[in-house]
mmCIF file of C-alpha atoms in Angstrom:
data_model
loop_
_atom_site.group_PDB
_atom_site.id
_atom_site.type_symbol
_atom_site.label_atom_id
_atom_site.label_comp_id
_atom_site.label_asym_id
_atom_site.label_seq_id
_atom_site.Cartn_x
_atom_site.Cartn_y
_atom_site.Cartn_z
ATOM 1 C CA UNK A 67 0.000 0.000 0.000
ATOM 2 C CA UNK A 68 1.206 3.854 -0.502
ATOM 3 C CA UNK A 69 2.343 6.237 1.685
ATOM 4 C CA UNK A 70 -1.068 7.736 0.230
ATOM 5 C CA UNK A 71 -3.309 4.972 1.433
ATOM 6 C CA UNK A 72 -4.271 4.138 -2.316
ATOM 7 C CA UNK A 73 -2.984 0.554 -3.397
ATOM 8 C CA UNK A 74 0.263 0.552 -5.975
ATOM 9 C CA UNK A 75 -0.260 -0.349 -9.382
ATOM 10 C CA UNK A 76 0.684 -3.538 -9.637
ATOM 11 C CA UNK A 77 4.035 -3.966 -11.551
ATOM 12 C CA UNK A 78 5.008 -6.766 -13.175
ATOM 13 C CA UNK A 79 8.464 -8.625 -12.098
ATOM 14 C CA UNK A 80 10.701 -7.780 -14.856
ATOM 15 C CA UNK A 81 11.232 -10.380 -17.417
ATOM 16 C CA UNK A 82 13.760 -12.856 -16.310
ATOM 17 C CA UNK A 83 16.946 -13.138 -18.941
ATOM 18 C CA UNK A 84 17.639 -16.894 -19.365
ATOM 19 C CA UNK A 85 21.562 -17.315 -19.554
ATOM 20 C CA UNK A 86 22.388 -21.482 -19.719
ATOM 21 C CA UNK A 87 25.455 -20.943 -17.828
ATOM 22 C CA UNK A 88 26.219 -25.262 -18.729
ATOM 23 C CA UNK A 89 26.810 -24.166 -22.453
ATOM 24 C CA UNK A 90 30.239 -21.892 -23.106
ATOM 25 C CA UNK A 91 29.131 -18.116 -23.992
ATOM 26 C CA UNK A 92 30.949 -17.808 -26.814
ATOM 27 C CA UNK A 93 30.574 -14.622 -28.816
ATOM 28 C CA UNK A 94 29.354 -15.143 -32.243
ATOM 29 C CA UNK A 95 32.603 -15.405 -34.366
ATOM 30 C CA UNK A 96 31.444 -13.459 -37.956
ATOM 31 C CA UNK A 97 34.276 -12.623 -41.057
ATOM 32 C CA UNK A 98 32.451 -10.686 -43.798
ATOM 33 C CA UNK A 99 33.397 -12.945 -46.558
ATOM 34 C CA UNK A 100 34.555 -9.821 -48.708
ATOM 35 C CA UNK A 101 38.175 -10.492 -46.745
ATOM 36 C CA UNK A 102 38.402 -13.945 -47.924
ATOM 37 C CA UNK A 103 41.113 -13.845 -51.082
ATOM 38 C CA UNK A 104 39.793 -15.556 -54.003
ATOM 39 C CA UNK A 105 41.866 -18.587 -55.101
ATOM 40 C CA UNK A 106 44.719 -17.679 -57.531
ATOM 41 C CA UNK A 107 48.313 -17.099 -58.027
ATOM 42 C CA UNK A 108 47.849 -13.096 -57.115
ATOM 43 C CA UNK A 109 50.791 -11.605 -54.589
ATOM 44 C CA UNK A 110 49.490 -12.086 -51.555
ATOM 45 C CA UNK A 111 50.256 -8.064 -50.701
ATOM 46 C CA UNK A 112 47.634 -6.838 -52.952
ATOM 47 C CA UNK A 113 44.821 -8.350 -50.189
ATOM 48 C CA UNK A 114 46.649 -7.349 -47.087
ATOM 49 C CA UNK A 115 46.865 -4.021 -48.309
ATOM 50 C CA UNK A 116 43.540 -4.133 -49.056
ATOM 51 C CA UNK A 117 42.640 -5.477 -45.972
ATOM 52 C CA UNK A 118 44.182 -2.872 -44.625
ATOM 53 C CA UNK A 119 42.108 -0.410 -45.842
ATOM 54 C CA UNK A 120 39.067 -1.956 -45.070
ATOM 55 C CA UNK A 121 39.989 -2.310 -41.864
ATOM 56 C CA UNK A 122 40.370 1.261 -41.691
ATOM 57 C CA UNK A 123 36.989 2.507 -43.371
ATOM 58 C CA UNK A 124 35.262 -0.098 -40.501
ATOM 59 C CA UNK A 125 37.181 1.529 -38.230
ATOM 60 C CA UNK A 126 35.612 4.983 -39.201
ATOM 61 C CA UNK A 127 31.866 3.157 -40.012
ATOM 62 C CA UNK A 128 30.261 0.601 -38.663
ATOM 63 C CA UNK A 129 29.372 -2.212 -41.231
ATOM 64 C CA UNK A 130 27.177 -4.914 -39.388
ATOM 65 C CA UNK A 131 27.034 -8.282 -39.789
ATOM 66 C CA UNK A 132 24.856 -9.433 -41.875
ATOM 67 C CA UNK A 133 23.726 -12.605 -44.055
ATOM 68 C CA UNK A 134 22.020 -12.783 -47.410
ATOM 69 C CA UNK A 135 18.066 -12.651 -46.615
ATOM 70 C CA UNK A 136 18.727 -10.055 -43.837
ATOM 71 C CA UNK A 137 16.443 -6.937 -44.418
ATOM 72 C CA UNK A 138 18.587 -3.680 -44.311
ATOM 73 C CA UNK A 139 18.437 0.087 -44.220
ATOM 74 C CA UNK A 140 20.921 1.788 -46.549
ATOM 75 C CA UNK A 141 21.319 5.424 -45.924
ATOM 76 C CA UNK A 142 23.178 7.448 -49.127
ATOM 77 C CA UNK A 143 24.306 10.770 -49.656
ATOM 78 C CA UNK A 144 22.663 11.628 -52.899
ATOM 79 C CA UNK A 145 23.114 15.297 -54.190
ATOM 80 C CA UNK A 146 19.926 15.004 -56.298
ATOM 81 C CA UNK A 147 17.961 14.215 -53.000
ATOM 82 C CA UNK A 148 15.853 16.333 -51.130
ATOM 83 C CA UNK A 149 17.520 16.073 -47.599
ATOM 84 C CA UNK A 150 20.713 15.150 -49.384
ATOM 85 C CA UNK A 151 19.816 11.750 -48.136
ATOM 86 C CA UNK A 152 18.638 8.520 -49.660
ATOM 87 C CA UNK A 153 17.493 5.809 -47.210
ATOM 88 C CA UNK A 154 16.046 2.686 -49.077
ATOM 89 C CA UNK A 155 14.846 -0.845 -47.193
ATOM 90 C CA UNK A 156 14.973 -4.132 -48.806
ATOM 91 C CA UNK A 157 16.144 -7.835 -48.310
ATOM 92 C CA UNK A 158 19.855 -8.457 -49.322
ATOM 93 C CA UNK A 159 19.505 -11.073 -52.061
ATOM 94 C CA UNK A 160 23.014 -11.233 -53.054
ATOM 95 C CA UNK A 161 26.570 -10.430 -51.363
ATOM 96 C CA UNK A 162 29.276 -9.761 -54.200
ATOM 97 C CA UNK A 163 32.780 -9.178 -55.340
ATOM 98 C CA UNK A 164 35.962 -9.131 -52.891
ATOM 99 C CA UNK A 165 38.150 -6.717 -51.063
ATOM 100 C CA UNK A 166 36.648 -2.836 -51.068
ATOM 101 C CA UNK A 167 34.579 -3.570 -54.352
ATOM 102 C CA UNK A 168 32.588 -5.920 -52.523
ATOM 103 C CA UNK A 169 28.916 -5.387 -53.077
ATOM 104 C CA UNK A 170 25.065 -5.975 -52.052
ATOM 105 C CA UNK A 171 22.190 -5.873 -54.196
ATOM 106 C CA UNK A 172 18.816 -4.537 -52.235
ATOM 107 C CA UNK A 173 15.392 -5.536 -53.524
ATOM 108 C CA UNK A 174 12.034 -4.215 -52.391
ATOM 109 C CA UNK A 175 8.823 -3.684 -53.689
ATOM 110 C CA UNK A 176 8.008 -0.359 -54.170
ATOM 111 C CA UNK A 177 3.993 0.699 -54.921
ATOM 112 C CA UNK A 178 3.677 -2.441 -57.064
ATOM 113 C CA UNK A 179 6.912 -1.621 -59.038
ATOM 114 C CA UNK A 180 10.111 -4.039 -57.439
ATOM 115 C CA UNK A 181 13.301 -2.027 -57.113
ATOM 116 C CA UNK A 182 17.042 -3.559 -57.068
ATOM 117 C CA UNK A 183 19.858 -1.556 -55.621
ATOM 118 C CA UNK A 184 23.579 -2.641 -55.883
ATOM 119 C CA UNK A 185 25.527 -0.925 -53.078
ATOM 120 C CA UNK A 186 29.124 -1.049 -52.629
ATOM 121 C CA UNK A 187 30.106 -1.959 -48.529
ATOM 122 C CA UNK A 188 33.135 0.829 -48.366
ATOM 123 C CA UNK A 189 31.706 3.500 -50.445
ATOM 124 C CA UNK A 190 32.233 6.369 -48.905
ATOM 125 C CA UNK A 191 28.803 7.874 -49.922
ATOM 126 C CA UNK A 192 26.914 5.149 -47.357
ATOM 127 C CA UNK A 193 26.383 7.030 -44.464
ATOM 128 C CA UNK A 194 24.918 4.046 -42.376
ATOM 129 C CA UNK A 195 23.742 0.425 -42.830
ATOM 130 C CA UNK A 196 21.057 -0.068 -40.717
ATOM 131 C CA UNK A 197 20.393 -4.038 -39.953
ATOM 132 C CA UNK A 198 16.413 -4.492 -39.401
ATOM 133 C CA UNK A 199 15.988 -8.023 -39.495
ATOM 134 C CA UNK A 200 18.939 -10.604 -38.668
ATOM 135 C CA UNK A 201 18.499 -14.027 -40.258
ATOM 136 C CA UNK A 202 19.644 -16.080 -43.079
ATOM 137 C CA UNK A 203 17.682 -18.109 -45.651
ATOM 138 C CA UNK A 204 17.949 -21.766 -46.992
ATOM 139 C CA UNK A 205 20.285 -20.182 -49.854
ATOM 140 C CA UNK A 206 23.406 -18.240 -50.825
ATOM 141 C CA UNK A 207 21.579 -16.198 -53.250
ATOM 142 C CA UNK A 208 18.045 -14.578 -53.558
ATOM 143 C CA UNK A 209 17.607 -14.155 -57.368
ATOM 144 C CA UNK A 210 14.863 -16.078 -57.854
ATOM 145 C CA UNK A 211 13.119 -13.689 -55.849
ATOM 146 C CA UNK A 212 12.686 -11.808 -58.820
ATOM 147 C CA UNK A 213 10.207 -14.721 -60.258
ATOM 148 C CA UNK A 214 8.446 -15.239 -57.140
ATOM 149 C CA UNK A 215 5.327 -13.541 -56.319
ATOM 150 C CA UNK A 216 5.836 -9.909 -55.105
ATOM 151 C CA UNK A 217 4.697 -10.653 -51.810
ATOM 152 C CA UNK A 218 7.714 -12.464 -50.650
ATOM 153 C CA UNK A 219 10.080 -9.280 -51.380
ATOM 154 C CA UNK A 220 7.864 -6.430 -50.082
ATOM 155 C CA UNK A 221 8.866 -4.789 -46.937
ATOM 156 C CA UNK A 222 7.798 -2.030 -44.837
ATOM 157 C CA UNK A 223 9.556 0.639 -45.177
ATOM 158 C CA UNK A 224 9.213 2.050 -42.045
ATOM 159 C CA UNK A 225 9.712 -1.020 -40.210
ATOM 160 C CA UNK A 226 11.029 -0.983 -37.163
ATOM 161 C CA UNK A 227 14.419 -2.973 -36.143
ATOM 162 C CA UNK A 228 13.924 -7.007 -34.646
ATOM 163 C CA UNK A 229 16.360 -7.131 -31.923
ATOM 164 C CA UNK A 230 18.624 -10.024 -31.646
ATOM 165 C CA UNK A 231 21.253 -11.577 -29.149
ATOM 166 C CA UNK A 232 24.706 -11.348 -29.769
ATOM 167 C CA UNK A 233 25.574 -15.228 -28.774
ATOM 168 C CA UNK A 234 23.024 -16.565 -29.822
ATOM 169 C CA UNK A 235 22.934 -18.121 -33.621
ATOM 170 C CA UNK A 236 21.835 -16.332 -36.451
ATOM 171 C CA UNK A 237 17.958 -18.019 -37.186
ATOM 172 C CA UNK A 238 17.490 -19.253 -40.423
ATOM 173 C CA UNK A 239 14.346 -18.638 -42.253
ATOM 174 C CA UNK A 240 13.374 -22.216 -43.682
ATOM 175 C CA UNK A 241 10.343 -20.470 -46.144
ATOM 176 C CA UNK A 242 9.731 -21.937 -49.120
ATOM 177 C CA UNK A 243 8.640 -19.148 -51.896
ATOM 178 C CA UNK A 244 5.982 -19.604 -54.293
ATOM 179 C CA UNK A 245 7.139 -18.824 -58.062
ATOM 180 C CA UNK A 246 5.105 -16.749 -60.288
ATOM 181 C CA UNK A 247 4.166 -19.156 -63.472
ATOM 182 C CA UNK A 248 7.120 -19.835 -66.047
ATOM 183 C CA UNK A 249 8.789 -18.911 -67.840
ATOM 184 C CA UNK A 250 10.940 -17.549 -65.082
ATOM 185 C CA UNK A 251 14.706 -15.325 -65.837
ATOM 186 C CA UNK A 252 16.571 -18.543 -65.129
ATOM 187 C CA UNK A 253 15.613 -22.039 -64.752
ATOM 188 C CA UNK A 254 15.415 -22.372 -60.775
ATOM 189 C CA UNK A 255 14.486 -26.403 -60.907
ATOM 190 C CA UNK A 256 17.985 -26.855 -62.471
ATOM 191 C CA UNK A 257 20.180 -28.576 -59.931
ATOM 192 C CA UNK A 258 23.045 -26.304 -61.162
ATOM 193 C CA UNK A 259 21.502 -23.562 -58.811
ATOM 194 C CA UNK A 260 20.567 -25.840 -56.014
ATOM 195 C CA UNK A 261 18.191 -24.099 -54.842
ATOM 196 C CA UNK A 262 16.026 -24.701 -51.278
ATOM 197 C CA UNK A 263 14.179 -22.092 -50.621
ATOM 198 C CA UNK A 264 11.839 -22.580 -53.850
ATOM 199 C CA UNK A 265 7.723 -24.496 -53.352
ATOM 200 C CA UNK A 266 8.146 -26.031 -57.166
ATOM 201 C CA UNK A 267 4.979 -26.793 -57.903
ATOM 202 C CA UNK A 268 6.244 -28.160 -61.246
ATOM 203 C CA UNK A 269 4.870 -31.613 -62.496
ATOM 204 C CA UNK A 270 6.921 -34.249 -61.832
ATOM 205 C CA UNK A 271 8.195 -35.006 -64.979
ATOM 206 C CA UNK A 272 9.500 -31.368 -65.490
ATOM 207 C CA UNK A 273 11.460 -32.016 -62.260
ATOM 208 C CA UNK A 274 12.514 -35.283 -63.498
ATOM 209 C CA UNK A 275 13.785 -34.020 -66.718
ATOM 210 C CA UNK A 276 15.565 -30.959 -64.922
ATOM 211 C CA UNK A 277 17.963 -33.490 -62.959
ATOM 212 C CA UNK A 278 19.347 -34.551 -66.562
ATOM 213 C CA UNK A 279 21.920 -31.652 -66.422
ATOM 214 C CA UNK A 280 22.777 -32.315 -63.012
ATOM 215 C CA UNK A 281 26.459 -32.842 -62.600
ATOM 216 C CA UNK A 282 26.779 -35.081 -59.551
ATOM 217 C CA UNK A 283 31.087 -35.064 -60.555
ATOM 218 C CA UNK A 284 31.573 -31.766 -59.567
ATOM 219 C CA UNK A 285 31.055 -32.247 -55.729
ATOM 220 C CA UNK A 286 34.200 -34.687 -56.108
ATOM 221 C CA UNK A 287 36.255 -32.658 -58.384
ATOM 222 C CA UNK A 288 39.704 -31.681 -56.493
ATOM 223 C CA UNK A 289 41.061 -29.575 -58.585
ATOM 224 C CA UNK A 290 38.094 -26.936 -57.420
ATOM 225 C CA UNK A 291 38.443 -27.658 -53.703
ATOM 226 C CA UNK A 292 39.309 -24.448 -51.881
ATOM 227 C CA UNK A 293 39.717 -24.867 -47.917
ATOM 228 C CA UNK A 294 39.429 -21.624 -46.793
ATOM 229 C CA UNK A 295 39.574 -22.568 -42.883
ATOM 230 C CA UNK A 296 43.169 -21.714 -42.238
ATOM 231 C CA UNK A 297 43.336 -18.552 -44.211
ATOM 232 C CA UNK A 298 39.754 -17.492 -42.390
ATOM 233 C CA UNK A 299 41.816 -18.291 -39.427
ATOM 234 C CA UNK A 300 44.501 -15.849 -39.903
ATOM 235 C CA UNK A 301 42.654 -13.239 -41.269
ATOM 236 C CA UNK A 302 39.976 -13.195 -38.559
ATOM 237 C CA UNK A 303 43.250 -12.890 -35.971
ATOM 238 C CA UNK A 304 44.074 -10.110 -38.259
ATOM 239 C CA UNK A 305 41.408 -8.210 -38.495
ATOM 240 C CA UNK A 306 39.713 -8.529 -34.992
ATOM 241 C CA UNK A 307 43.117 -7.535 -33.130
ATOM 242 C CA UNK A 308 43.689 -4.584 -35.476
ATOM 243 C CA UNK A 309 39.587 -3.717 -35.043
ATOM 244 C CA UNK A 310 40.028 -3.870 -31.387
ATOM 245 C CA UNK A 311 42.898 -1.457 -31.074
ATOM 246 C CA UNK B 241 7.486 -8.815 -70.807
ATOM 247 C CA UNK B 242 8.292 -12.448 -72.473
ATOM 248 C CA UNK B 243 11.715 -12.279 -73.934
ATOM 249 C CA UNK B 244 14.801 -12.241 -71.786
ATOM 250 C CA UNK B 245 17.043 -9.225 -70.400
ATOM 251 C CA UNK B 246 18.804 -7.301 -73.127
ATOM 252 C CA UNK B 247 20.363 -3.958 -73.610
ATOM 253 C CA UNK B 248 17.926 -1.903 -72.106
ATOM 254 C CA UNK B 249 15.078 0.133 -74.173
ATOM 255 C CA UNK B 250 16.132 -0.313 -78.092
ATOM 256 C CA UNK B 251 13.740 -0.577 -81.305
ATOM 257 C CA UNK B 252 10.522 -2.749 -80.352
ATOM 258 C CA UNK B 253 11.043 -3.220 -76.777
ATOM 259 C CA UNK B 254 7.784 -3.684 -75.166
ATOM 260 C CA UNK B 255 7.420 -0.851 -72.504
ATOM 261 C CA UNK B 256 5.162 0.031 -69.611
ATOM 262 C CA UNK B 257 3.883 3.299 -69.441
ATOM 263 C CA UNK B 258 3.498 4.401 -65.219
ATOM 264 C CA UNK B 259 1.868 7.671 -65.776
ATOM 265 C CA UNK B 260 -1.948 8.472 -64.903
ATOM 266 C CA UNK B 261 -2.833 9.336 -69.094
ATOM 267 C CA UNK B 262 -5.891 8.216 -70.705
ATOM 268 C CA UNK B 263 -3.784 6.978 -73.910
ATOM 269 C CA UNK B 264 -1.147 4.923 -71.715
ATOM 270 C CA UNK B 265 -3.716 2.939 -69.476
ATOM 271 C CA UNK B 266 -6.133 2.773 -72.314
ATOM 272 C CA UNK B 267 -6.592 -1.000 -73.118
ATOM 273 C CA UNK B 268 -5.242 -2.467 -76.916
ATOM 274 C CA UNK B 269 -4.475 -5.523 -78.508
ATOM 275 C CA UNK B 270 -0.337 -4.334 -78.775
ATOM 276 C CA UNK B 271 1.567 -3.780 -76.000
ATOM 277 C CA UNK B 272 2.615 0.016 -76.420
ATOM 278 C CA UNK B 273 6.690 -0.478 -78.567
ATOM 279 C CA UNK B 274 9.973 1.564 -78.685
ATOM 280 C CA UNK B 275 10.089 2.543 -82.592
ATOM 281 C CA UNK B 276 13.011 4.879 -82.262
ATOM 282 C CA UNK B 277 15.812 6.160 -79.841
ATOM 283 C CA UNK B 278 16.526 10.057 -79.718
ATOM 284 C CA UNK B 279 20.729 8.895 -79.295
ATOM 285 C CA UNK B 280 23.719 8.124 -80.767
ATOM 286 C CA UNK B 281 23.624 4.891 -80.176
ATOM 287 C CA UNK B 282 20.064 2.752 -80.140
ATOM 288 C CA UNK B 283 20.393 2.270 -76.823
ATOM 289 C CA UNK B 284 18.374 4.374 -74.280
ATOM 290 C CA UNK B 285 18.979 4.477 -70.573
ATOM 291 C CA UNK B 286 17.099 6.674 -68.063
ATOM 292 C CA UNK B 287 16.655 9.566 -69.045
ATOM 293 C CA UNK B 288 16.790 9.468 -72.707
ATOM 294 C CA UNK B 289 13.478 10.257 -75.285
ATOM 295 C CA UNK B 290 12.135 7.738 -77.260
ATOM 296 C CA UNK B 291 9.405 7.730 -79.584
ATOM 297 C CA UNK B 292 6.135 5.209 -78.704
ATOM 298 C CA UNK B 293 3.586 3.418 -80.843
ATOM 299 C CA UNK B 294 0.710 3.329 -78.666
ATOM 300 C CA UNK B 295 -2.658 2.259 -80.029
ATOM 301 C CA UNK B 296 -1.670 3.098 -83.198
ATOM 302 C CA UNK B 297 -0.101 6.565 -83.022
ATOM 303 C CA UNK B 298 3.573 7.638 -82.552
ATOM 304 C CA UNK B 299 3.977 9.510 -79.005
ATOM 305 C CA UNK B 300 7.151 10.604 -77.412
ATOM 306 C CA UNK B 301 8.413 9.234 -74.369
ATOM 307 C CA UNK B 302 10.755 9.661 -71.048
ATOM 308 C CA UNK B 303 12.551 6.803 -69.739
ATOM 309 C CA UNK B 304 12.244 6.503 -66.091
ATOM 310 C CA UNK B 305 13.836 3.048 -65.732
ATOM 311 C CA UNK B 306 14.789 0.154 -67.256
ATOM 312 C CA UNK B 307 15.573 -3.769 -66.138
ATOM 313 C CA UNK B 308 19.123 -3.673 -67.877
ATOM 314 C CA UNK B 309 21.544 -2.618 -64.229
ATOM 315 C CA UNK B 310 23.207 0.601 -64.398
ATOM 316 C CA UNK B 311 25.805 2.295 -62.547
ATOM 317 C CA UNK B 312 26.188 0.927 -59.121
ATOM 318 C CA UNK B 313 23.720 2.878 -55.939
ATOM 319 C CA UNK B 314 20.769 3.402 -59.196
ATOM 320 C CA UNK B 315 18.126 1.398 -58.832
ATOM 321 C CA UNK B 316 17.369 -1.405 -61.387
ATOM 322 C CA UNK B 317 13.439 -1.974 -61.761
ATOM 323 C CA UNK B 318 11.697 -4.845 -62.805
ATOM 324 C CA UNK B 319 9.828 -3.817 -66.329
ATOM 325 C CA UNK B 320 10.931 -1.162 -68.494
ATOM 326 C CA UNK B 321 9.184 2.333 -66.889
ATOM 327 C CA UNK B 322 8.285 5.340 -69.544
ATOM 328 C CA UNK B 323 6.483 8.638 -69.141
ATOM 329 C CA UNK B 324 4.510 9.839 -72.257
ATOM 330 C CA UNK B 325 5.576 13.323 -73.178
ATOM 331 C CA UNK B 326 4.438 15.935 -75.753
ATOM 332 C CA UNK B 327 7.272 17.356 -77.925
ATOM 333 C CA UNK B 328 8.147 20.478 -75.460
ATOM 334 C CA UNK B 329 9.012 18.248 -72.696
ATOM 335 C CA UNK B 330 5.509 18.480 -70.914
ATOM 336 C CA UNK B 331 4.021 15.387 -69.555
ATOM 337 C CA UNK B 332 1.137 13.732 -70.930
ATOM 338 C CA UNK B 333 -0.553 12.610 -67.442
ATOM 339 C CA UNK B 334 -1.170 14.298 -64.553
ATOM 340 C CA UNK B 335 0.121 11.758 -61.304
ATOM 341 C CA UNK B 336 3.260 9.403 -61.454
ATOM 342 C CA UNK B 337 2.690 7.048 -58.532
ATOM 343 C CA UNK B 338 5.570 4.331 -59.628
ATOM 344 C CA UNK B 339 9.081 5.376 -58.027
ATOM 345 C CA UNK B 340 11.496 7.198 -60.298
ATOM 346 C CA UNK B 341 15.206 7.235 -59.682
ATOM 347 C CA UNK B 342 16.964 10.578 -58.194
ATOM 348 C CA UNK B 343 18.967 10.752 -61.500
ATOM 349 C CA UNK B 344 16.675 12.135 -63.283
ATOM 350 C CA UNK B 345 17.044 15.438 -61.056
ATOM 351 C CA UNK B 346 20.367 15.835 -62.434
ATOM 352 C CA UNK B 347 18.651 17.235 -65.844
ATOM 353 C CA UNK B 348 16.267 19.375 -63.684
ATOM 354 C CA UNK B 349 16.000 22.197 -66.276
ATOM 355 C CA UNK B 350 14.827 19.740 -68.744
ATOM 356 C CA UNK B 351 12.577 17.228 -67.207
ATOM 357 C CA UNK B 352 11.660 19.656 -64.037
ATOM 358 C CA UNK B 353 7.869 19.139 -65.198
ATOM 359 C CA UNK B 354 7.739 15.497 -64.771
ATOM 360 C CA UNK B 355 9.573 15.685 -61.706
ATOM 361 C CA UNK B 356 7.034 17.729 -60.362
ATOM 362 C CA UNK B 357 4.455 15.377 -60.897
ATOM 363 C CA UNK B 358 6.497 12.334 -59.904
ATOM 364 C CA UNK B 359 5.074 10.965 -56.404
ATOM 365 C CA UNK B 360 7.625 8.391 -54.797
ATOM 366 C CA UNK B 361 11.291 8.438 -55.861
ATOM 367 C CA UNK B 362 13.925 6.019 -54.938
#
């Protein structure tokens, strides 16, 4: 009861934070796969001086972590913008390129009309990159979002930001999307694309006759193996001491 | 549109007219066709005036984006975008409610009327 006489409002007990203390904490360990090298017989200098400079526009600008299927908020400097500003909000269906050309393409649908941006990560005409929605999807690469029905790639654009742990792992979005009919920009039931995330509702001889240019070979071929877990290794030493400094 | 990606809007490239005009929203057999580019080369890109045949008559045309990608931070849409235009520049309809890239502001002096009636941009 109050000094008043009137009885409190009853307050709920705050929401208890559930930390399994049995499993390790480990932070989320997360190298933006622009600073892997690509394989090849370039001097290894070129990328470290690279890196380098990478390391030193995220020094100056935050660039989160994100996946492909993550929903983002790019702001621009545009001159030919009222505000000077450009802010656009769309799913990132594909993560391109390597070293400070490395890119992500944007899509959103916009009054009925979709819209594709292609932004480059250390541009120095990004003001901020605004993560809304942390999550990855049952692929690498979103294109086939363009031949699905424009429901799966509109997004609010004021929408506001889904928090998310830092230790905890990244949810992945196991939706299957529903194509528009074919034809379609690229045939998605190919198994060259291996693609997931797609609801074929294709007969089943059309998905029969798609496995004939399947290439079941290539998963053994060793001449394209690239192990890239020692050279992550390194580099993620690299970059997070230098990052920390 | 059927046919593939190609070099964005050339000779007979099917195009989708986003303005509010009677003559662009009017409903005909034919989809309304590129039948000439005002450029060097054949090739238009946003921005560049290009001459219709809708329902049978020759109209000019503004490109306001195109499925072909551009430079990189402009937007790529997903079907070929035109305004209709009369030969000064002014614009046939009255409301643009499609978005329209910020580009286009770079040429304000020429295309400042159909800004002003563009709604969203991007």
């Amino acid at each position: 009861v109050n000094s008043d006489g009137k009885p409190t409002k009853f307050q709920p007990p705050p929401k208890p934070v559930i930390i399994d203390k049995r499993r390790p904490q480990e932070e989320r360990r997360f190298l933006s796969p622009e600073f892997i090298p690509p394989r090849g017989r370039t001097n290894p200098l070129k990328y470290y001086m690279e890196r380098k400079d990478m390391i030193q526009r995220r020094k100056v600008f935050n660039i989160p972590e994100f996946y492909v299927g993550s929903i983002l908020a790019v702001t621009t400097a545009d001159p030919y913008a009222s505000d000077k500003v450009n802010r656009f909000v769309g799913i990132c269906i594909q993560r391109g390129g390597k070293g400070l050309g490395a890119t992500f393409v944007l899509r959103n649908v916009i009054e009925g009309q979709g819209v594709e941006i292609c932004y480059e990560m250390y541009s120095p005409r990004i003001q901020a990159i605004e993560v809304l929605k942390l999550e990855k999807r049952l692929d690498d690469n979103l294109m086939y979002l363009r031949d699905a029905l424009p429901e799966y790639s509109t997004f609010d654009v004021n929408m506001k930001p889904v928090s998310h742990l830092d230790h905890e792992e990244v949810p992945v979005n196991k939706l299957q999307v529903r194509m528009k009919p074919k034809p379609w920009s690229k045939r998605w039931e190919r198994p060259q694309f291996n693609i997931k995330g797609i609801k074929f509702e294709l007969p089943e001889e059309k998905m029969k006759a798609a496995q004939k240019w399947s290439k079941p070979w290539l998963e053994f071929d060793m001449m394209r193996e690239y192990d890239t877990s020692k050279i992550e290794e390194k580099i993620w030493k690299e970059v997070s001491e230098a990052l920390r400094k | 549109s059927i046919t593939g990606v190609c070099q964005a809007i050339q000779k007979l490239t099917r195009v989708r007219v986003v303005d509010n005009s009677a003559l662009g929203n009017a409903p005909y057999h034919r989809p309304p066709k590129c039948i000439h580019v005002y450029n060097k080369a054949g090739v238009g890109k946003v921005g560049d005036k290009i001459l219709l045949a809708i329902k049978g008559e020759k109209k000019k045309a503004l490109i306001v984006g195109h499925k072909m990608p551009g430079p990189t931070m402009t937007p790529r849409f997903d079907s070929n975008n035109v305004v209709l235009i009369e030969d000064n520049g002014n614009p046939v309809g009255t409301r643009i409610k499609t978005p329209i890239p910020y580009i286009l502001r770079r040429r304000e002096g020429e295309f400042s009327k159909v800004l002003a009636i563009a709604r969203n941009f991007v």
